[in-house]
Amino acid sequence: MTIRIKATDGVALVTLDRPERHNAIDLDTAAELAAAWRAFRFDDAVRAAVVTGAGGRAFSTGLDRSAADVPQPPSPYSLDDPLLHIGPKANDLWKPVIAAVDGMACGGAFYLLGEADFLIASENSTFFDPHTTYGMVSAYESILMAQRMPLGEVARMALMGTAERLGAARAYEIGLVSELTAPGAAAEVALRRAAVLAAQPTEPVQGTVRALWAAKEAARAQALAHAPQLITLGNLPPDRQAGLFAARTRHGGQEDERDGSQEDGRDGERDGGQHGGPLVR
């Protein structure tokens, strides 16, 4: 199993459990997440959920590169994306879900964050989107984040790739994150908030969750419909993507020896509302 589930007093804690891979999501993890959300629909003992990552270094660094070689249909209007169904809303779950972020959250992690009802993050958390750096279109990720963040903030993060990180303080200021915690405490605080949700009458809570998402559902659906052709037409060929990833460097130009997850967080971090150029280190 690549996720852990623990349910207590009406709250399910879902933990991505691949810390050695920065909780990158492979095909098994994607299937387990989808199965968990769908199971919660039928489990009256679960009235709220928290999703987090193990290890304290990352919530998730998105799609594991070992899962990147997924056969695709030849039409530019169709796309088999292994992360499309990892979120609770994609699986028709309308019980409230809180995302607890400690450390990095980037790229494909936004499929989960984009479908959480609100986010709690530790002060050392960072958010970034490396797609453009590695020759890929940020489509689904940008669309999901555009419904949680001001458009200019999403554009800056998505277009600047690995040259830009959004720090926790700035994420809080712009409303992406609803509460900041001490390092390592995001899941604990999220569980306390989820316990409050679980104590409310469940039918009104679920109805409210559904109403909130209905408010933006039409625009979201129309935007997501454009994603397959944008990705198919805009992505570089896989060999060129692999070359860009292989050539990545760490701080100070040293070779990056991190794991094989698709995402790579380095260079600048923007925090505390400062909007100077990225701090390239």
PDB file of C-alpha atoms in Angstrom:
ATOM      1  CA  MET A   1       0.000   0.000   0.000  1.00  0.00           C
ATOM      2  CA  THR A   2       1.267   3.472  -0.863  1.00  0.00           C
ATOM      3  CA  ILE A   3      -1.260   5.352   1.247  1.00  0.00           C
ATOM      4  CA  ARG A   4      -2.230   4.936   4.894  1.00  0.00           C
ATOM      5  CA  ILE A   5      -5.765   5.479   6.174  1.00  0.00           C
ATOM      6  CA  LYS A   6      -6.660   5.936   9.825  1.00  0.00           C
ATOM      7  CA  ALA A   7     -10.206   6.771  10.874  1.00  0.00           C
ATOM      8  CA  THR A   8     -10.995   8.090  14.365  1.00  0.00           C
ATOM      9  CA  ASP A   9     -14.145   9.763  15.681  1.00  0.00           C
ATOM     10  CA  GLY A  10     -15.588  10.492  12.270  1.00  0.00           C
ATOM     11  CA  VAL A  11     -12.360  11.769  10.694  1.00  0.00           C
ATOM     12  CA  ALA A  12     -10.254   9.824   8.173  1.00  0.00           C
ATOM     13  CA  LEU A  13      -6.573  10.712   7.887  1.00  0.00           C
ATOM     14  CA  VAL A  14      -5.278   9.813   4.401  1.00  0.00           C
ATOM     15  CA  THR A  15      -1.475   9.876   4.248  1.00  0.00           C
ATOM     16  CA  LEU A  16       0.567   9.586   1.068  1.00  0.00           C
ATOM     17  CA  ASP A  17       3.210   7.153   2.272  1.00  0.00           C
ATOM     18  CA  ARG A  18       6.144   7.312  -0.123  1.00  0.00           C
ATOM     19  CA  PRO A  19       8.498   9.668   1.746  1.00  0.00           C
ATOM     20  CA  GLU A  20      11.552   8.220   0.007  1.00  0.00           C
ATOM     21  CA  ARG A  21      10.012   9.528  -3.247  1.00  0.00           C
ATOM     22  CA  HIS A  22       8.783  12.799  -1.738  1.00  0.00           C
ATOM     23  CA  ASN A  23       5.310  11.223  -1.876  1.00  0.00           C
ATOM     24  CA  ALA A  24       5.320  11.282  -5.668  1.00  0.00           C
ATOM     25  CA  ILE A  25       2.241   9.570  -7.083  1.00  0.00           C
ATOM     26  CA  ASP A  26       2.657   6.426  -9.150  1.00  0.00           C
ATOM     27  CA  LEU A  27      -0.146   4.429 -10.743  1.00  0.00           C
ATOM     28  CA  ASP A  28      -0.716   2.334  -7.600  1.00  0.00           C
ATOM     29  CA  THR A  29      -0.995   5.435  -5.445  1.00  0.00           C
ATOM     30  CA  ALA A  30      -3.402   7.040  -7.894  1.00  0.00           C
ATOM     31  CA  ALA A  31      -5.631   3.958  -7.834  1.00  0.00           C
ATOM     32  CA  GLU A  32      -5.536   3.747  -4.039  1.00  0.00           C
ATOM     33  CA  LEU A  33      -6.497   7.396  -3.630  1.00  0.00           C
ATOM     34  CA  ALA A  34      -9.453   7.042  -5.989  1.00  0.00           C
ATOM     35  CA  ALA A  35     -10.596   3.885  -4.193  1.00  0.00           C
ATOM     36  CA  ALA A  36     -10.338   5.577  -0.788  1.00  0.00           C
ATOM     37  CA  TRP A  37     -12.481   8.565  -1.773  1.00  0.00           C
ATOM     38  CA  ARG A  38     -15.102   6.327  -3.334  1.00  0.00           C
ATOM     39  CA  ALA A  39     -15.189   4.082  -0.267  1.00  0.00           C
ATOM     40  CA  PHE A  40     -15.741   7.084   2.016  1.00  0.00           C
ATOM     41  CA  ARG A  41     -18.982   7.830   0.142  1.00  0.00           C
ATOM     42  CA  PHE A  42     -20.493   4.658   1.614  1.00  0.00           C
ATOM     43  CA  ASP A  43     -18.895   4.848   5.054  1.00  0.00           C
ATOM     44  CA  ASP A  44     -21.166   6.674   7.495  1.00  0.00           C
ATOM     45  CA  ALA A  45     -18.404   6.487  10.111  1.00  0.00           C
ATOM     46  CA  VAL A  46     -16.331   8.931   8.020  1.00  0.00           C
ATOM     47  CA  ARG A  47     -17.795  12.433   8.068  1.00  0.00           C
ATOM     48  CA  ALA A  48     -14.657  14.438   7.182  1.00  0.00           C
ATOM     49  CA  ALA A  49     -11.154  13.713   5.909  1.00  0.00           C
ATOM     50  CA  VAL A  50      -7.617  15.100   6.007  1.00  0.00           C
ATOM     51  CA  VAL A  51      -5.080  14.345   3.263  1.00  0.00           C
ATOM     52  CA  THR A  52      -1.364  14.821   3.926  1.00  0.00           C
ATOM     53  CA  GLY A  53       2.071  13.464   3.052  1.00  0.00           C
ATOM     54  CA  ALA A  54       4.471  11.386   5.162  1.00  0.00           C
ATOM     55  CA  GLY A  55       7.985  12.387   6.132  1.00  0.00           C
ATOM     56  CA  GLY A  56       7.677  16.136   6.632  1.00  0.00           C
ATOM     57  CA  ARG A  57       9.683  17.101   3.523  1.00  0.00           C
ATOM     58  CA  ALA A  58       6.867  17.093   0.997  1.00  0.00           C
ATOM     59  CA  PHE A  59       3.114  16.884   0.737  1.00  0.00           C
ATOM     60  CA  SER A  60       3.671  15.490  -2.751  1.00  0.00           C
ATOM     61  CA  THR A  61       5.916  16.264  -5.700  1.00  0.00           C
ATOM     62  CA  GLY A  62       3.321  15.174  -8.241  1.00  0.00           C
ATOM     63  CA  LEU A  63       3.505  12.391 -10.780  1.00  0.00           C
ATOM     64  CA  ASP A  64       6.298   9.903 -10.278  1.00  0.00           C
ATOM     65  CA  ARG A  65       8.335   9.708 -13.473  1.00  0.00           C
ATOM     66  CA  SER A  66       8.094   5.925 -13.321  1.00  0.00           C
ATOM     67  CA  ALA A  67       4.386   6.406 -14.072  1.00  0.00           C
ATOM     68  CA  ALA A  68       4.912   8.975 -16.808  1.00  0.00           C
ATOM     69  CA  ASP A  69       4.975   6.487 -19.706  1.00  0.00           C
ATOM     70  CA  VAL A  70       1.215   6.031 -20.058  1.00  0.00           C
ATOM     71  CA  PRO A  71       0.004   5.106 -23.574  1.00  0.00           C
ATOM     72  CA  GLN A  72      -1.946   7.977 -25.115  1.00  0.00           C
ATOM     73  CA  PRO A  73      -4.649   8.039 -27.784  1.00  0.00           C
ATOM     74  CA  PRO A  74      -3.529   9.608 -31.091  1.00  0.00           C
ATOM     75  CA  SER A  75      -6.197  12.335 -31.019  1.00  0.00           C
ATOM     76  CA  PRO A  76      -5.084  15.710 -29.606  1.00  0.00           C
ATOM     77  CA  TYR A  77      -8.563  16.017 -28.070  1.00  0.00           C
ATOM     78  CA  SER A  78      -8.151  12.981 -25.821  1.00  0.00           C
ATOM     79  CA  LEU A  79      -5.716  12.406 -22.976  1.00  0.00           C
ATOM     80  CA  ASP A  80      -5.246   9.578 -20.468  1.00  0.00           C
ATOM     81  CA  ASP A  81      -3.972  11.456 -17.433  1.00  0.00           C
ATOM     82  CA  PRO A  82      -3.170   9.132 -14.499  1.00  0.00           C
ATOM     83  CA  LEU A  83      -3.877  11.898 -11.965  1.00  0.00           C
ATOM     84  CA  LEU A  84      -7.319  12.977 -13.175  1.00  0.00           C
ATOM     85  CA  HIS A  85      -9.136  10.817 -10.622  1.00  0.00           C
ATOM     86  CA  ILE A  86      -6.981  11.164  -7.505  1.00  0.00           C
ATOM     87  CA  GLY A  87      -9.091  13.922  -5.944  1.00  0.00           C
ATOM     88  CA  PRO A  88     -12.225  13.591  -3.809  1.00  0.00           C
ATOM     89  CA  LYS A  89     -14.531  15.650  -6.042  1.00  0.00           C
ATOM     90  CA  ALA A  90     -13.513  13.653  -9.138  1.00  0.00           C
ATOM     91  CA  ASN A  91     -14.793  10.607  -7.226  1.00  0.00           C
ATOM     92  CA  ASP A  92     -18.118  12.171  -6.253  1.00  0.00           C
ATOM     93  CA  LEU A  93     -17.211  12.597  -2.581  1.00  0.00           C
ATOM     94  CA  TRP A  94     -18.929  15.612  -1.019  1.00  0.00           C
ATOM     95  CA  LYS A  95     -17.794  15.108   2.544  1.00  0.00           C
ATOM     96  CA  PRO A  96     -15.375  17.887   3.546  1.00  0.00           C
ATOM     97  CA  VAL A  97     -11.676  17.282   2.876  1.00  0.00           C
ATOM     98  CA  ILE A  98      -8.834  19.358   4.340  1.00  0.00           C
ATOM     99  CA  ALA A  99      -5.333  19.256   2.838  1.00  0.00           C
ATOM    100  CA  ALA A 100      -2.466  19.465   5.347  1.00  0.00           C
ATOM    101  CA  VAL A 101       0.782  20.565   3.685  1.00  0.00           C
ATOM    102  CA  ASP A 102       4.232  20.195   5.266  1.00  0.00           C
ATOM    103  CA  GLY A 103       7.124  20.976   2.933  1.00  0.00           C
ATOM    104  CA  MET A 104       6.929  20.916  -0.858  1.00  0.00           C
ATOM    105  CA  ALA A 105       3.692  20.755  -2.829  1.00  0.00           C
ATOM    106  CA  CYS A 106       4.159  21.059  -6.547  1.00  0.00           C
ATOM    107  CA  GLY A 107       2.952  20.146 -10.006  1.00  0.00           C
ATOM    108  CA  GLY A 108       0.677  17.124  -9.873  1.00  0.00           C
ATOM    109  CA  ALA A 109       0.066  17.671  -6.153  1.00  0.00           C
ATOM    110  CA  PHE A 110      -2.309  20.418  -7.283  1.00  0.00           C
ATOM    111  CA  TYR A 111      -4.809  17.783  -8.440  1.00  0.00           C
ATOM    112  CA  LEU A 112      -5.298  16.960  -4.750  1.00  0.00           C
ATOM    113  CA  LEU A 113      -4.964  20.490  -3.396  1.00  0.00           C
ATOM    114  CA  GLY A 114      -7.346  21.786  -6.050  1.00  0.00           C
ATOM    115  CA  GLU A 115     -10.103  19.459  -4.824  1.00  0.00           C
ATOM    116  CA  ALA A 116      -9.633  19.979  -1.081  1.00  0.00           C
ATOM    117  CA  ASP A 117     -12.149  22.282   0.575  1.00  0.00           C
ATOM    118  CA  PHE A 118      -9.422  24.248   2.305  1.00  0.00           C
ATOM    119  CA  LEU A 119      -5.692  24.050   2.968  1.00  0.00           C
ATOM    120  CA  ILE A 120      -3.669  24.207   6.169  1.00  0.00           C
ATOM    121  CA  ALA A 121       0.101  24.506   5.767  1.00  0.00           C
ATOM    122  CA  SER A 122       3.188  24.688   7.931  1.00  0.00           C
ATOM    123  CA  GLU A 123       5.336  27.803   7.798  1.00  0.00           C
ATOM    124  CA  ASN A 124       8.080  25.953   5.909  1.00  0.00           C
ATOM    125  CA  SER A 125       5.808  24.845   3.057  1.00  0.00           C
ATOM    126  CA  THR A 126       6.373  25.884  -0.544  1.00  0.00           C
ATOM    127  CA  PHE A 127       4.221  25.654  -3.645  1.00  0.00           C
ATOM    128  CA  PHE A 128       5.533  25.625  -7.219  1.00  0.00           C
ATOM    129  CA  ASP A 129       4.844  24.293 -10.696  1.00  0.00           C
ATOM    130  CA  PRO A 130       7.843  22.994 -12.702  1.00  0.00           C
ATOM    131  CA  HIS A 131       6.036  22.028 -15.912  1.00  0.00           C
ATOM    132  CA  THR A 132       7.271  24.763 -18.244  1.00  0.00           C
ATOM    133  CA  THR A 133      10.886  24.254 -17.148  1.00  0.00           C
ATOM    134  CA  TYR A 134      10.714  20.641 -18.291  1.00  0.00           C
ATOM    135  CA  GLY A 135       8.896  21.257 -21.571  1.00  0.00           C
ATOM    136  CA  MET A 136       5.341  20.533 -20.439  1.00  0.00           C
ATOM    137  CA  VAL A 137       2.116  22.513 -20.456  1.00  0.00           C
ATOM    138  CA  SER A 138       0.635  23.252 -17.036  1.00  0.00           C
ATOM    139  CA  ALA A 139      -3.040  22.825 -17.915  1.00  0.00           C
ATOM    140  CA  TYR A 140      -4.981  20.881 -15.310  1.00  0.00           C
ATOM    141  CA  GLU A 141      -2.766  22.223 -12.528  1.00  0.00           C
ATOM    142  CA  SER A 142      -3.141  25.849 -13.577  1.00  0.00           C
ATOM    143  CA  ILE A 143      -6.897  25.530 -14.057  1.00  0.00           C
ATOM    144  CA  LEU A 144      -7.342  24.022 -10.601  1.00  0.00           C
ATOM    145  CA  MET A 145      -5.140  26.625  -8.936  1.00  0.00           C
ATOM    146  CA  ALA A 146      -6.853  29.477 -10.815  1.00  0.00           C
ATOM    147  CA  GLN A 147      -9.963  28.652  -8.803  1.00  0.00           C
ATOM    148  CA  ARG A 148      -8.052  29.021  -5.533  1.00  0.00           C
ATOM    149  CA  MET A 149      -5.640  31.899  -6.226  1.00  0.00           C
ATOM    150  CA  PRO A 150      -5.640  35.296  -7.962  1.00  0.00           C
ATOM    151  CA  LEU A 151      -4.973  34.830 -11.676  1.00  0.00           C
ATOM    152  CA  GLY A 152      -1.730  36.810 -11.643  1.00  0.00           C
ATOM    153  CA  GLU A 153      -0.327  34.657  -8.853  1.00  0.00           C
ATOM    154  CA  VAL A 154      -1.160  31.452 -10.747  1.00  0.00           C
ATOM    155  CA  ALA A 155       0.342  32.845 -13.939  1.00  0.00           C
ATOM    156  CA  ARG A 156       3.581  33.807 -12.217  1.00  0.00           C
ATOM    157  CA  MET A 157       3.943  30.427 -10.524  1.00  0.00           C
ATOM    158  CA  ALA A 158       3.058  28.385 -13.618  1.00  0.00           C
ATOM    159  CA  LEU A 159       4.970  30.359 -16.226  1.00  0.00           C
ATOM    160  CA  MET A 160       8.204  30.748 -14.250  1.00  0.00           C
ATOM    161  CA  GLY A 161       8.504  27.029 -13.550  1.00  0.00           C
ATOM    162  CA  THR A 162      11.271  25.999 -11.175  1.00  0.00           C
ATOM    163  CA  ALA A 163      12.580  29.572 -10.979  1.00  0.00           C
ATOM    164  CA  GLU A 164       9.738  30.460  -8.613  1.00  0.00           C
ATOM    165  CA  ARG A 165       8.432  29.133  -5.320  1.00  0.00           C
ATOM    166  CA  LEU A 166       5.431  30.463  -3.475  1.00  0.00           C
ATOM    167  CA  GLY A 167       6.217  30.522   0.237  1.00  0.00           C
ATOM    168  CA  ALA A 168       3.706  29.667   2.929  1.00  0.00           C
ATOM    169  CA  ALA A 169       3.297  33.249   4.173  1.00  0.00           C
ATOM    170  CA  ARG A 170       2.490  34.520   0.690  1.00  0.00           C
ATOM    171  CA  ALA A 171       0.155  31.569   0.093  1.00  0.00           C
ATOM    172  CA  TYR A 172      -1.697  32.567   3.256  1.00  0.00           C
ATOM    173  CA  GLU A 173      -1.885  36.221   2.210  1.00  0.00           C
ATOM    174  CA  ILE A 174      -3.503  35.425  -1.146  1.00  0.00           C
ATOM    175  CA  GLY A 175      -5.960  32.912   0.298  1.00  0.00           C
ATOM    176  CA  LEU A 176      -4.531  29.670  -1.039  1.00  0.00           C
ATOM    177  CA  VAL A 177      -3.844  28.596   2.545  1.00  0.00           C
ATOM    178  CA  SER A 178      -6.394  29.317   5.270  1.00  0.00           C
ATOM    179  CA  GLU A 179      -4.157  28.698   8.298  1.00  0.00           C
ATOM    180  CA  LEU A 180      -0.424  28.480   9.010  1.00  0.00           C
ATOM    181  CA  THR A 181       1.133  26.203  11.616  1.00  0.00           C
ATOM    182  CA  ALA A 182       4.550  25.483  13.059  1.00  0.00           C
ATOM    183  CA  PRO A 183       6.694  23.107  10.985  1.00  0.00           C
ATOM    184  CA  GLY A 184       5.408  19.559  11.267  1.00  0.00           C
ATOM    185  CA  ALA A 185       2.079  20.549  12.820  1.00  0.00           C
ATOM    186  CA  ALA A 186      -0.160  20.930   9.749  1.00  0.00           C
ATOM    187  CA  ALA A 187      -1.753  17.479   9.970  1.00  0.00           C
ATOM    188  CA  GLU A 188      -2.378  17.790  13.699  1.00  0.00           C
ATOM    189  CA  VAL A 189      -4.109  21.148  13.283  1.00  0.00           C
ATOM    190  CA  ALA A 190      -6.063  19.912  10.252  1.00  0.00           C
ATOM    191  CA  LEU A 191      -7.319  16.937  12.261  1.00  0.00           C
ATOM    192  CA  ARG A 192      -8.626  19.296  14.937  1.00  0.00           C
ATOM    193  CA  ARG A 193     -10.467  21.351  12.329  1.00  0.00           C
ATOM    194  CA  ALA A 194     -11.821  18.173  10.712  1.00  0.00           C
ATOM    195  CA  ALA A 195     -13.118  17.016  14.096  1.00  0.00           C
ATOM    196  CA  VAL A 196     -15.239  20.174  14.250  1.00  0.00           C
ATOM    197  CA  LEU A 197     -16.612  19.423  10.774  1.00  0.00           C
ATOM    198  CA  ALA A 198     -17.327  15.814  11.712  1.00  0.00           C
ATOM    199  CA  ALA A 199     -19.285  16.951  14.765  1.00  0.00           C
ATOM    200  CA  GLN A 200     -21.729  18.988  12.653  1.00  0.00           C
ATOM    201  CA  PRO A 201     -24.875  17.368  11.219  1.00  0.00           C
ATOM    202  CA  THR A 202     -23.499  15.531   8.198  1.00  0.00           C
ATOM    203  CA  GLU A 203     -26.298  16.208   5.669  1.00  0.00           C
ATOM    204  CA  PRO A 204     -26.093  20.018   5.942  1.00  0.00           C
ATOM    205  CA  VAL A 205     -22.293  19.866   5.813  1.00  0.00           C
ATOM    206  CA  GLN A 206     -22.289  17.802   2.635  1.00  0.00           C
ATOM    207  CA  GLY A 207     -24.969  20.018   1.106  1.00  0.00           C
ATOM    208  CA  THR A 208     -22.862  23.079   1.846  1.00  0.00           C
ATOM    209  CA  VAL A 209     -19.769  21.480   0.295  1.00  0.00           C
ATOM    210  CA  ARG A 210     -21.776  20.667  -2.818  1.00  0.00           C
ATOM    211  CA  ALA A 211     -23.171  24.202  -3.007  1.00  0.00           C
ATOM    212  CA  LEU A 212     -19.720  25.764  -2.705  1.00  0.00           C
ATOM    213  CA  TRP A 213     -18.392  23.661  -5.568  1.00  0.00           C
ATOM    214  CA  ALA A 214     -21.480  24.295  -7.684  1.00  0.00           C
ATOM    215  CA  ALA A 215     -20.632  27.993  -7.559  1.00  0.00           C
ATOM    216  CA  LYS A 216     -17.602  27.453  -9.788  1.00  0.00           C
ATOM    217  CA  GLU A 217     -18.365  24.134 -11.459  1.00  0.00           C
ATOM    218  CA  ALA A 218     -19.436  25.428 -14.884  1.00  0.00           C
ATOM    219  CA  ALA A 219     -16.323  27.531 -15.435  1.00  0.00           C
ATOM    220  CA  ARG A 220     -14.127  24.708 -14.168  1.00  0.00           C
ATOM    221  CA  ALA A 221     -15.691  22.126 -16.484  1.00  0.00           C
ATOM    222  CA  GLN A 222     -15.371  24.384 -19.536  1.00  0.00           C
ATOM    223  CA  ALA A 223     -11.738  25.162 -18.775  1.00  0.00           C
ATOM    224  CA  LEU A 224     -10.792  21.521 -18.150  1.00  0.00           C
ATOM    225  CA  ALA A 225     -12.320  20.541 -21.502  1.00  0.00           C
ATOM    226  CA  HIS A 226      -9.523  22.459 -23.246  1.00  0.00           C
ATOM    227  CA  ALA A 227      -6.723  20.755 -21.313  1.00  0.00           C
ATOM    228  CA  PRO A 228      -6.158  17.626 -23.463  1.00  0.00           C
ATOM    229  CA  GLN A 229      -5.421  19.456 -26.711  1.00  0.00           C
ATOM    230  CA  LEU A 230      -3.365  22.147 -24.967  1.00  0.00           C
ATOM    231  CA  ILE A 231      -1.166  19.466 -23.429  1.00  0.00           C
ATOM    232  CA  THR A 232      -0.928  17.381 -26.609  1.00  0.00           C
ATOM    233  CA  LEU A 233      -0.071  20.353 -28.789  1.00  0.00           C
ATOM    234  CA  GLY A 234       2.142  22.222 -26.324  1.00  0.00           C
ATOM    235  CA  ASN A 235       4.253  19.511 -24.678  1.00  0.00           C
ATOM    236  CA  LEU A 236       7.726  18.864 -26.019  1.00  0.00           C
ATOM    237  CA  PRO A 237       8.401  15.287 -27.216  1.00  0.00           C
ATOM    238  CA  PRO A 238       9.135  12.898 -24.327  1.00  0.00           C
ATOM    239  CA  ASP A 239      12.846  12.590 -25.190  1.00  0.00           C
ATOM    240  CA  ARG A 240      13.299  16.366 -25.008  1.00  0.00           C
ATOM    241  CA  GLN A 241      11.403  16.484 -21.698  1.00  0.00           C
ATOM    242  CA  ALA A 242      13.681  13.758 -20.342  1.00  0.00           C
ATOM    243  CA  GLY A 243      16.738  15.686 -21.496  1.00  0.00           C
ATOM    244  CA  LEU A 244      15.620  18.824 -19.670  1.00  0.00           C
ATOM    245  CA  PHE A 245      14.937  16.844 -16.520  1.00  0.00           C
ATOM    246  CA  ALA A 246      18.297  15.062 -16.706  1.00  0.00           C
ATOM    247  CA  ALA A 247      20.099  18.394 -17.065  1.00  0.00           C
ATOM    248  CA  ARG A 248      18.506  19.952 -13.978  1.00  0.00           C
ATOM    249  CA  THR A 249      20.811  21.431 -11.350  1.00  0.00           C
ATOM    250  CA  ARG A 250      20.535  22.101  -7.667  1.00  0.00           C
ATOM    251  CA  HIS A 251      21.280  25.248  -5.733  1.00  0.00           C
ATOM    252  CA  GLY A 252      24.575  26.722  -6.815  1.00  0.00           C
ATOM    253  CA  GLY A 253      24.659  24.674 -10.012  1.00  0.00           C
ATOM    254  CA  GLN A 254      25.351  21.334  -8.321  1.00  0.00           C
ATOM    255  CA  GLU A 255      23.817  18.270  -9.870  1.00  0.00           C
ATOM    256  CA  ASP A 256      20.403  17.404  -8.488  1.00  0.00           C
ATOM    257  CA  GLU A 257      20.436  13.866  -7.073  1.00  0.00           C
ATOM    258  CA  ARG A 258      16.892  13.880  -5.808  1.00  0.00           C
ATOM    259  CA  ASP A 259      14.478  11.079  -6.497  1.00  0.00           C
ATOM    260  CA  GLY A 260      12.815  10.386  -9.822  1.00  0.00           C
ATOM    261  CA  SER A 261       9.605  12.242  -9.187  1.00  0.00           C
ATOM    262  CA  GLN A 262       8.524  14.500 -11.999  1.00  0.00           C
ATOM    263  CA  GLU A 263       8.806  17.681  -9.984  1.00  0.00           C
ATOM    264  CA  ASP A 264      11.902  19.573  -8.906  1.00  0.00           C
ATOM    265  CA  GLY A 265      11.915  22.471  -6.501  1.00  0.00           C
ATOM    266  CA  ARG A 266      14.918  24.731  -6.579  1.00  0.00           C
ATOM    267  CA  ASP A 267      15.933  28.330  -7.152  1.00  0.00           C
ATOM    268  CA  GLY A 268      13.770  31.172  -5.865  1.00  0.00           C
ATOM    269  CA  GLU A 269      11.180  31.457  -3.146  1.00  0.00           C
ATOM    270  CA  ARG A 270       8.682  34.288  -2.891  1.00  0.00           C
ATOM    271  CA  ASP A 271       7.308  34.880   0.558  1.00  0.00           C
ATOM    272  CA  GLY A 272       5.860  37.497   2.845  1.00  0.00           C
ATOM    273  CA  GLY A 273       4.317  39.466  -0.017  1.00  0.00           C
ATOM    274  CA  GLN A 274       7.646  40.437  -1.589  1.00  0.00           C
ATOM    275  CA  HIS A 275       7.395  40.659  -5.349  1.00  0.00           C
ATOM    276  CA  GLY A 276      10.947  41.149  -6.491  1.00  0.00           C
ATOM    277  CA  GLY A 277      12.542  38.909  -9.083  1.00  0.00           C
ATOM    278  CA  PRO A 278      13.095  35.250  -8.244  1.00  0.00           C
ATOM    279  CA  LEU A 279      16.060  34.541  -6.000  1.00  0.00           C
ATOM    280  CA  VAL A 280      18.128  32.205  -8.134  1.00  0.00           C
ATOM    281  CA  ARG A 281      20.452  30.271  -5.887  1.00  0.00           C
TER     282      ARG A 281
END
